[in-house]
Coordinates of C-alpha atoms and ligand atoms in Angstrom, one line a residue:
M238 CA -2.4 33.7 -30.0
K239 CA 1.1 32.1 -32.0
V240 CA 2.6 29.4 -30.5
L241 CA 6.5 27.8 -31.9
A242 CA 6.1 23.9 -30.9
V243 CA 9.3 22.1 -31.2
A244 CA 9.1 18.7 -30.9
S245 CA 11.7 15.7 -32.4
E246 CA 8.5 13.6 -33.4
V247 CA 5.2 14.6 -34.9
F248 CA 2.6 11.5 -35.8
P249 CA 1.6 10.5 -38.2
L250 CA 5.5 12.5 -39.9
V251 CA 7.6 10.1 -37.3
K252 CA 6.8 8.6 -34.3
T253 CA 8.9 6.1 -31.7
G254 CA 6.2 7.0 -28.8
G255 CA 4.0 8.9 -26.8
L256 CA 5.4 12.5 -27.6
A257 CA 5.0 12.1 -31.3
D258 CA 1.0 12.0 -31.0
V259 CA 1.1 14.4 -28.4
A260 CA 2.9 17.3 -30.8
G261 CA 0.7 15.9 -33.7
A262 CA -2.3 16.4 -31.3
L263 CA -2.1 19.3 -29.4
P264 CA -2.3 21.7 -31.8
L265 CA -5.5 20.9 -33.4
A266 CA -6.8 20.6 -30.2
L267 CA -5.3 24.0 -29.3
A268 CA -6.8 25.6 -32.4
G269 CA -10.0 26.1 -31.1
Q270 CA -8.9 28.3 -28.2
G271 CA -7.1 30.9 -30.4
F272 CA -3.8 29.7 -30.3
E273 CA -2.1 29.4 -33.7
T274 CA 0.4 26.6 -33.2
R275 CA 3.3 26.1 -35.9
T276 CA 5.5 23.1 -35.1
L277 CA 9.2 22.4 -36.0
L278 CA 10.7 19.4 -37.0
P279 CA 14.0 17.6 -37.8
G280 CA 13.9 17.0 -41.7
Y281 CA 14.5 13.4 -41.0
S282 CA 14.9 11.8 -44.6
S283 CA 11.5 9.6 -44.2
V284 CA 10.2 13.6 -43.7
T285 CA 11.8 15.1 -46.4
G286 CA 11.0 12.4 -48.5
R287 CA 7.2 12.8 -47.8
L288 CA 7.1 16.2 -48.9
K289 CA 5.8 17.5 -52.1
R290 CA 5.1 21.1 -51.9
K291 CA 7.4 23.1 -50.2
Q292 CA 8.7 26.8 -49.8
V293 CA 12.0 27.9 -47.8
L294 CA 11.5 30.3 -45.2
H295 CA 14.8 30.5 -43.5
S296 CA 18.5 29.7 -45.1
Y297 CA 21.8 29.0 -43.1
G298 CA 24.9 28.7 -45.0
D299 CA 26.6 27.1 -42.2
L300 CA 24.4 25.1 -39.3
L301 CA 26.9 23.5 -37.0
G302 CA 28.5 22.3 -40.1
G303 CA 26.7 22.2 -43.3
K304 CA 24.0 24.1 -45.1
A305 CA 20.4 24.3 -44.2
A306 CA 16.7 25.6 -44.5
V307 CA 13.7 26.3 -42.8
L308 CA 10.9 24.4 -45.1
K309 CA 7.2 25.1 -44.6
V310 CA 5.1 22.4 -45.2
E311 CA 1.2 21.9 -44.6
L312 CA 0.7 18.1 -43.9
A313 CA -2.1 16.2 -42.1
G314 CA -4.1 19.5 -40.8
L315 CA -0.9 20.6 -39.2
D316 CA 1.3 23.7 -40.0
L317 CA 5.2 22.4 -39.7
L318 CA 8.3 23.9 -40.0
V319 CA 10.4 20.9 -41.3
L320 CA 14.6 21.8 -40.5
D321 CA 16.2 20.3 -44.0
A322 CA 19.4 20.1 -42.7
P323 CA 21.1 16.8 -44.8
H324 CA 24.4 16.8 -42.8
L325 CA 22.4 16.3 -39.6
F326 CA 19.5 14.6 -40.3
N327 CA 19.8 12.7 -43.8
R328 CA 20.7 9.1 -43.0
A329 CA 19.0 5.9 -42.7
G330 CA 17.8 4.7 -39.5
G331 CA 15.8 6.0 -36.6
P332 CA 15.1 9.4 -35.8
Y333 CA 18.1 8.9 -32.4
G334 CA 19.8 5.9 -34.0
S335 CA 21.3 3.8 -36.7
P336 CA 19.6 0.9 -38.4
T337 CA 21.2 -1.6 -35.4
G338 CA 19.8 0.4 -32.7
E339 CA 23.2 3.0 -31.4
D340 CA 22.6 6.6 -31.0
W341 CA 23.9 8.6 -33.7
P342 CA 27.3 10.0 -31.9
D343 CA 26.4 13.3 -33.1
N344 CA 23.4 13.5 -31.5
W345 CA 24.1 16.4 -29.9
R346 CA 25.1 18.3 -32.8
R347 CA 22.1 17.4 -34.2
F348 CA 19.8 18.4 -31.4
A349 CA 22.0 21.8 -30.4
A350 CA 21.5 22.9 -34.0
F351 CA 17.7 22.1 -33.5
G352 CA 17.1 24.4 -30.7
K353 CA 19.4 27.1 -32.2
V354 CA 16.8 27.3 -35.4
A355 CA 14.5 27.2 -32.9
S356 CA 15.6 30.0 -31.4
D357 CA 16.7 32.2 -34.4
I358 CA 12.7 31.7 -35.4
A359 CA 11.5 32.3 -32.1
G360 CA 13.6 36.0 -32.3
G361 CA 12.2 37.0 -35.5
A362 CA 14.3 35.1 -38.2
I363 CA 11.2 34.5 -40.2
A364 CA 10.2 37.4 -42.1
G365 CA 6.2 38.4 -40.7
Y366 CA 6.4 35.6 -38.1
A367 CA 7.0 36.3 -34.3
P368 CA 5.6 33.6 -32.0
D369 CA 4.2 34.8 -28.4
L370 CA 4.9 31.8 -26.7
V371 CA 7.6 28.9 -27.4
H372 CA 7.0 25.2 -26.2
A373 CA 9.8 22.6 -26.3
H374 CA 9.4 19.1 -25.8
D375 CA 11.9 16.8 -24.2
W376 CA 15.6 17.4 -24.2
Q377 CA 15.8 17.0 -28.1
A378 CA 14.4 20.7 -28.5
A379 CA 15.2 21.6 -24.9
M380 CA 18.6 23.7 -26.0
T381 CA 15.9 25.8 -27.6
L382 CA 15.2 27.4 -24.5
A383 CA 18.9 28.3 -23.7
Y384 CA 20.0 29.3 -27.2
M385 CA 16.7 31.7 -26.3
R386 CA 18.0 32.7 -22.8
Y387 CA 21.8 33.6 -23.7
G388 CA 20.9 34.9 -26.9
G389 CA 18.6 37.9 -25.8
R390 CA 15.2 36.4 -27.0
S391 CA 14.1 35.4 -22.9
S392 CA 11.7 37.9 -23.5
V393 CA 9.5 35.3 -25.3
P394 CA 8.0 32.8 -22.7
G395 CA 8.7 29.6 -23.2
V396 CA 7.1 26.3 -21.8
M397 CA 9.4 22.9 -21.4
T398 CA 7.5 19.8 -21.3
V399 CA 8.7 16.7 -20.2
H400 CA 7.2 13.4 -21.7
N401 CA 10.1 11.0 -19.8
L402 CA 12.8 12.3 -17.1
A403 CA 14.6 8.9 -17.7
F404 CA 16.1 10.7 -21.5
Q405 CA 18.3 14.0 -20.7
G406 CA 20.4 14.4 -23.7
Q407 CA 23.5 14.3 -21.2
F408 CA 27.4 15.2 -23.0
P409 CA 30.7 15.9 -22.3
A410 CA 31.8 19.4 -21.4
S411 CA 34.6 19.0 -24.5
I412 CA 31.3 20.0 -27.0
F413 CA 30.7 23.3 -24.9
P414 CA 32.8 25.2 -27.0
E415 CA 31.1 24.1 -30.2
L416 CA 27.5 25.1 -29.2
G417 CA 27.9 28.7 -29.3
L418 CA 26.5 29.8 -26.4
P419 CA 28.8 32.7 -24.0
A420 CA 30.7 30.7 -21.4
E421 CA 28.8 31.8 -18.8
A422 CA 26.3 29.6 -19.9
M423 CA 28.6 26.7 -18.8
A424 CA 27.7 27.0 -15.5
L425 CA 25.2 25.5 -12.3
D426 CA 22.7 27.5 -13.4
G427 CA 23.3 27.6 -17.0
V428 CA 24.0 23.9 -19.2
E429 CA 26.5 22.3 -17.5
Y430 CA 25.1 19.2 -15.4
Y431 CA 27.1 16.6 -14.0
G432 CA 30.2 18.0 -14.9
G433 CA 29.2 17.6 -18.8
V434 CA 26.3 19.3 -20.8
G435 CA 22.8 18.6 -20.3
F436 CA 20.3 19.6 -22.6
L437 CA 16.9 18.8 -20.7
K438 CA 18.9 20.5 -17.7
A439 CA 19.5 23.1 -19.5
G440 CA 15.8 23.6 -20.5
L441 CA 14.8 23.4 -17.2
Q442 CA 16.4 25.7 -16.0
A443 CA 15.7 28.4 -18.8
A444 CA 12.0 27.4 -19.0
S445 CA 9.1 30.0 -18.1
A446 CA 6.9 26.9 -17.0
I447 CA 7.7 23.4 -17.0
T448 CA 4.8 20.9 -17.4
T449 CA 5.3 17.1 -17.3
V450 CA 2.3 14.6 -18.5
S451 CA 0.3 14.0 -15.5
P452 CA -0.2 15.3 -12.0
T453 CA 1.4 12.0 -10.1
Y454 CA 4.5 12.7 -12.6
A455 CA 4.9 16.1 -11.3
Q456 CA 4.8 14.9 -7.9
E457 CA 7.2 12.0 -8.5
I458 CA 10.0 13.5 -10.4
R459 CA 10.4 15.8 -7.6
T460 CA 11.8 12.3 -5.3
P461 CA 15.0 10.7 -5.8
E462 CA 13.3 7.5 -6.7
F463 CA 12.1 9.3 -10.2
G464 CA 13.9 12.0 -10.7
M465 CA 17.1 10.9 -12.4
G466 CA 19.3 13.3 -10.7
L467 CA 17.1 16.1 -11.4
D468 CA 14.9 16.2 -8.8
G469 CA 16.9 18.8 -6.9
L470 CA 16.2 20.9 -9.7
V471 CA 12.3 20.2 -10.0
N472 CA 11.7 20.7 -6.4
L473 CA 13.4 24.0 -7.3
R474 CA 11.4 24.9 -9.8
S475 CA 8.3 23.5 -8.3
A476 CA 6.2 26.7 -8.2
D477 CA 6.3 26.4 -12.2
L478 CA 5.9 23.1 -12.4
H479 CA 3.0 21.7 -13.8
G480 CA 1.0 18.2 -14.6
I481 CA -1.2 18.2 -17.8
V482 CA -2.4 14.6 -18.6
N483 CA -2.4 13.8 -22.3
G484 CA -5.2 13.1 -24.6
I485 CA -5.8 11.1 -27.4
D486 CA -6.5 11.6 -30.9
V487 CA -10.1 10.0 -30.2
A488 CA -10.5 11.1 -34.0
V489 CA -7.3 8.1 -35.6
W490 CA -8.8 6.3 -32.1
D491 CA -12.4 5.7 -32.4
P492 CA -13.9 2.1 -32.0
E493 CA -16.9 3.0 -34.3
T494 CA -14.8 4.1 -37.6
D495 CA -11.2 2.9 -36.7
P496 CA -10.4 0.9 -40.2
H497 CA -7.8 -0.9 -38.8
L498 CA -10.5 -3.1 -37.1
A499 CA -12.6 -6.2 -38.6
A500 CA -16.0 -4.9 -37.2
N501 CA -16.7 -1.2 -36.1
Y502 CA -18.5 -1.4 -33.1
S503 CA -19.5 0.9 -29.6
A504 CA -20.6 0.8 -25.8
R505 CA -24.0 -0.6 -27.4
T506 CA -22.5 -3.1 -29.7
L507 CA -19.9 -4.6 -27.6
K508 CA -20.8 -8.5 -28.9
A509 CA -19.4 -6.7 -32.8
R510 CA -15.7 -6.8 -30.6
K511 CA -15.4 -10.7 -31.1
A512 CA -15.0 -10.2 -34.7
N513 CA -12.3 -8.8 -33.6
K514 CA -10.5 -11.4 -31.1
R515 CA -10.6 -14.0 -33.8
V516 CA -8.5 -12.0 -36.0
V517 CA -5.9 -11.4 -33.1
E518 CA -6.0 -14.9 -32.0
E519 CA -4.7 -15.8 -36.0
R520 CA -2.7 -12.8 -36.0
F521 CA -1.0 -14.3 -33.0
K522 CA -1.8 -18.0 -33.2
L523 CA -3.9 -18.3 -30.3
D524 CA -6.1 -21.3 -29.7
A525 CA -9.8 -19.9 -30.5
G526 CA -12.0 -19.9 -27.5
N527 CA -13.7 -17.6 -25.4
G528 CA -11.8 -17.4 -22.5
P529 CA -10.1 -14.1 -22.0
I530 CA -7.5 -12.8 -24.4
L531 CA -4.7 -10.0 -22.0
C532 CA -2.4 -7.6 -24.4
V533 CA 0.5 -6.0 -24.3
V534 CA 1.5 -2.6 -26.8
S535 CA 4.6 -1.5 -25.5
R536 CA 8.2 -0.8 -26.1
L537 CA 10.3 -4.0 -24.4
T538 CA 12.1 -2.1 -21.9
W539 CA 12.8 -2.3 -17.9
Q540 CA 10.9 0.8 -17.8
K541 CA 7.5 -1.1 -19.2
G542 CA 8.2 -3.6 -16.5
V543 CA 8.7 -6.3 -19.2
D544 CA 10.8 -8.6 -17.0
V545 CA 7.6 -8.3 -14.3
L546 CA 5.8 -9.4 -17.4
V547 CA 7.9 -12.3 -18.6
S548 CA 8.4 -13.9 -14.9
A549 CA 4.7 -13.5 -14.6
V550 CA 3.2 -15.6 -17.9
D551 CA 3.3 -19.1 -16.8
A552 CA 1.3 -18.2 -13.6
V553 CA -1.2 -15.7 -16.2
V554 CA -1.3 -19.1 -18.5
G555 CA -1.9 -21.1 -15.5
A556 CA -5.0 -19.1 -14.2
G557 CA -6.9 -19.5 -18.0
A558 CA -5.6 -16.7 -19.6
R559 CA -4.0 -16.1 -23.1
L560 CA -1.8 -13.4 -23.8
A561 CA -1.0 -11.3 -27.3
I562 CA 2.3 -9.8 -27.3
L563 CA 3.4 -6.9 -29.7
G564 CA 6.5 -4.9 -29.2
A565 CA 10.3 -4.2 -29.8
G566 CA 13.2 -3.0 -28.0
D567 CA 15.7 -4.7 -25.7
Q568 CA 16.7 -8.0 -27.4
A569 CA 16.9 -9.4 -24.3
L570 CA 13.3 -9.0 -23.3
E571 CA 12.5 -9.8 -26.7
G572 CA 14.4 -13.4 -26.7
A573 CA 12.4 -14.4 -23.2
L574 CA 9.0 -13.1 -24.7
L575 CA 9.8 -15.5 -27.8
A576 CA 10.6 -18.2 -25.5
A577 CA 7.5 -18.2 -23.4
A578 CA 5.8 -18.0 -26.6
A579 CA 7.4 -21.5 -27.3
R580 CA 6.9 -22.9 -24.2
H581 CA 3.0 -22.1 -24.2
R582 CA 1.8 -22.7 -27.8
G583 CA -1.8 -21.5 -28.6
K584 CA -1.6 -19.5 -25.6
V585 CA 0.9 -16.9 -25.8
G586 CA 1.7 -15.5 -29.1
V587 CA 4.5 -12.6 -29.4
V588 CA 5.0 -10.4 -32.5
V589 CA 8.7 -8.5 -32.4
A590 CA 7.5 -5.6 -34.4
Y591 CA 6.4 -1.8 -34.4
D592 CA 3.1 -2.1 -36.3
E593 CA 0.2 0.9 -35.7
A594 CA -2.3 -1.3 -37.3
L595 CA -1.8 -4.3 -35.2
S596 CA -1.9 -2.1 -32.2
H597 CA -5.4 -0.9 -33.3
L598 CA -7.1 -4.4 -33.8
M599 CA -5.6 -5.7 -30.8
Q600 CA -7.4 -2.7 -28.3
G601 CA -10.2 -3.1 -30.7
G602 CA -10.3 -7.1 -30.2
S603 CA -8.7 -8.4 -26.8
D604 CA -10.2 -8.2 -23.3
A605 CA -7.8 -6.2 -21.4
I606 CA -4.4 -4.7 -21.5
L607 CA -1.6 -5.2 -19.1
I608 CA 0.7 -2.2 -18.4
P609 CA 3.5 -2.9 -15.3
S610 CA 5.8 -0.3 -15.6
R611 CA 8.1 0.6 -13.2
F612 CA 7.1 4.7 -13.3
E613 CA 5.0 6.0 -16.6
P614 CA 4.9 9.8 -17.0
C615 CA 1.1 9.4 -18.9
G616 CA 1.4 6.5 -20.6
L617 CA -1.1 6.4 -24.0
T618 CA -2.2 2.6 -24.2
Q619 CA -4.3 2.7 -20.7
L620 CA -6.2 5.7 -22.8
Y621 CA -6.8 4.0 -25.9
G622 CA -7.8 0.8 -24.0
L623 CA -10.1 2.8 -22.2
R624 CA -11.7 3.9 -25.8
Y625 CA -12.0 0.7 -27.0
G626 CA -13.4 -1.3 -24.0
C627 CA -10.1 -3.3 -23.5
V628 CA -9.4 -3.2 -19.6
P629 CA -6.4 -1.4 -18.4
V630 CA -4.5 -3.3 -15.8
V631 CA -1.7 -0.8 -14.8
A632 CA 1.1 -0.5 -12.2
R633 CA 0.2 2.4 -10.2
T634 CA 2.6 4.7 -11.0
G635 CA 2.5 8.4 -13.2
G636 CA -0.5 8.5 -15.5
L637 CA -1.7 5.0 -14.9
A638 CA -2.7 6.1 -11.3
D639 CA -4.4 9.2 -12.5
T640 CA -6.2 7.8 -15.9
V641 CA -7.7 4.0 -14.5
I642 CA -10.0 3.8 -11.8
D643 CA -9.5 0.6 -10.0
A644 CA -12.3 -1.9 -9.8
N645 CA -12.2 -1.6 -5.7
E646 CA -15.6 -2.7 -3.6
A647 CA -16.3 1.0 -3.3
A648 CA -15.8 1.9 -7.0
V649 CA -17.5 -1.1 -8.3
S650 CA -20.7 -0.6 -6.1
A651 CA -20.2 3.1 -7.0
G652 CA -20.4 2.1 -10.8
V653 CA -17.1 4.1 -11.9
A654 CA -14.5 1.5 -12.1
T655 CA -12.8 1.4 -15.2
G656 CA -10.0 -1.2 -14.7
F657 CA -7.5 -2.6 -12.0
Q658 CA -4.4 -0.7 -10.2
F659 CA -1.9 -3.0 -8.6
A660 CA 1.7 -1.7 -6.8
P661 CA 4.5 -2.3 -6.5
A662 CA 5.2 -3.3 -10.3
S663 CA 6.6 -7.0 -9.1
G664 CA 5.7 -10.4 -10.4
D665 CA 3.2 -11.2 -7.5
A666 CA 1.2 -8.2 -7.5
F667 CA 0.7 -8.0 -11.0
V668 CA -0.5 -11.7 -11.0
H669 CA -2.6 -10.7 -8.5
A670 CA -4.2 -7.9 -10.5
I671 CA -4.5 -10.8 -13.4
R672 CA -5.9 -13.2 -10.9
R673 CA -8.4 -10.0 -9.9
T674 CA -9.1 -9.1 -13.5
L675 CA -10.3 -13.1 -14.5
A676 CA -12.2 -13.3 -11.7
A677 CA -14.2 -10.0 -12.9
Y678 CA -14.3 -11.0 -16.9
A679 CA -16.1 -14.7 -15.3
E680 CA -18.6 -12.2 -14.5
P681 CA -20.2 -11.1 -17.7
A682 CA -22.9 -8.2 -16.8
G683 CA -20.2 -6.0 -14.3
W684 CA -17.3 -6.9 -17.2
T685 CA -19.4 -5.0 -19.8
S686 CA -20.1 -2.3 -17.0
M687 CA -16.7 -1.7 -16.7
Q688 CA -15.9 -1.3 -20.4
R689 CA -18.9 1.2 -20.8
Q690 CA -17.6 3.0 -17.8
G691 CA -14.4 2.8 -19.7
M692 CA -15.8 4.2 -22.5
K693 CA -17.4 7.1 -21.1
A694 CA -14.2 8.3 -19.2
D695 CA -13.3 11.4 -21.4
V696 CA -9.4 10.9 -22.8
S697 CA -10.0 13.5 -25.7
W698 CA -7.8 16.6 -25.5
A699 CA -10.4 18.6 -24.3
K700 CA -9.6 19.3 -20.8
S701 CA -6.1 18.9 -21.0
A702 CA -5.7 21.0 -24.2
A703 CA -7.7 24.1 -22.0
R704 CA -5.2 23.6 -19.2
Y705 CA -2.6 24.1 -21.9
G706 CA -4.3 27.2 -23.3
A707 CA -4.8 28.3 -19.4
L708 CA -1.2 28.4 -19.2
Y709 CA -0.1 29.7 -22.4
R710 CA -2.5 32.7 -21.6
S711 CA -1.1 33.5 -18.0
L712 CA 2.7 33.1 -19.6
I713 CA 2.0 35.7 -22.9
A714 CA 0.0 38.0 -20.3
K715 CA 2.7 38.3 -17.6
R716 CA 4.9 38.9 -20.5
Q717 CA 3.3 41.8 -21.5
K718 CA 2.7 43.2 -18.3
S719 CA 6.3 43.0 -18.1
V720 CA 7.0 45.0 -21.9
Ligands
LIG24 P1 6.0 5.3 -24.6 O1 6.2 6.7 -25.4 O2 7.3 5.6 -23.4 O3 6.5 4.4 -25.7 P2 3.2 5.7 -24.1 O4 2.4 4.8 -23.6 O5 3.1 7.2 -24.1 O6 4.9 5.1 -24.0 O7 3.2 5.6 -26.1 C1 3.5 4.5 -26.7 C2 2.6 4.6 -28.2 O8 3.6 3.9 -28.8 C3 1.6 4.4 -27.9 O9 0.5 4.9 -28.8 C4 1.4 2.5 -28.5 O10 0.4 2.2 -29.1 C5 2.8 3.2 -29.7 N1 3.0 1.5 -29.5 C6 4.3 1.2 -28.7 N2 4.8 0.1 -28.9 C7 4.7 -0.3 -30.4 C8 4.2 -1.8 -31.1 N3 5.6 -2.6 -31.2 N4 3.9 -1.4 -32.4 C9 3.1 -0.1 -32.5 N5 2.5 0.7 -31.9 C10 3.4 0.8 -30.6

């Protein structure tokens, strides 16, 4: 069965968050179940610059304002289709914004074109290729399903996956005439959203099935608190809504072989983590010592509760922990963290950067990872933490609630605890959870068994890929029945 995946980020080519990891790993996990996935990805200059052998499969004289081509590329075991459209994607900066961080003003055009091309491919634009199902990820890919719906291609089932409902791709109504959709699409059950055009909204409306990245988040987004204005629509479509937790690529994230670690280790050789801890101390200019190092690897945003972290720093240091923080994002939060590091030299180290290699080292050398998110659709860093024996301390929300077993008395006596949960995502509750963590760390035997329990958890794609596979099969079978 052939699946066309549509994603604006794919690891290892381009990544700003968890979406890239999922788009890079899911095709490999599904291959074992009889699904051949091809992934359409925008040809950002960072992507096209890396392509050596490429083959043009389809071309456009004018794709929303310029020439474009779909290139076939094989890379990192992935079968990729790269949308080479220099007028849209060939520019310095990130996938969605300028080097100084402002969103590109033509993002609507860039990702409408992306969706249009995906829809064309679903409709047979590439000779000899007819996908059985289309899987669109997040708002950047969501227009695929709207173009399919209004272009008479809705006989191919479409899955819409929401990695984060906070990002919706909302644009003014003035763009509508340029989208090339029929007038009837500008309606409440079409692409219209609060008087403008909503890309994610349009995808949710047109999808055969909707998935999001954890069972708890699938429930949360049905409420006004987490629904971000879309809870009404999500509720209407609740019969087609599925929560499937993300896995991680356990080959890339493997403490026994990870090349970014100073020392590799397994659940049996946890003592070797010490060598990594020494390097974490050096990289974050922390005083050397045997006390716990708590780390944070995160986008620095309100969603991630980084302000909650800032408010807790003095209490955490007062309680005897050291903090190693890697992140980038909101400048005010960066400044507040750097100020905390200046106040607590040797106890708090902050690196403002996006550094994949350092993030691996931190999981392999820190004792615990802190994740005080206000909402978290799935979260990946707690999964890496489990796999690396870096105990997760998480807010009880979304995928964090689904993947970490709190060390309450019942869980500890049953020997199943893997971390610490707290709620709400406030400074007091967070500091309380950290005190529980430090108390547990002070009991080495119990701590080691919690690390080992986490390392035993199945964080691979196996179970979740099977669930996606079952969903794909049911949608394809439904289609065949109706044809
Ligand atoms: P989100 O996608 O909301 O940012 P996730 O936890 O799902 O959150 O995924 C974040 C991914 O990005 C993880 O792979 C994490 O390790 C990585 N990451 C986040 N910030 C950094 C950083 N500053 N340096 C390196 N990796 C980072």
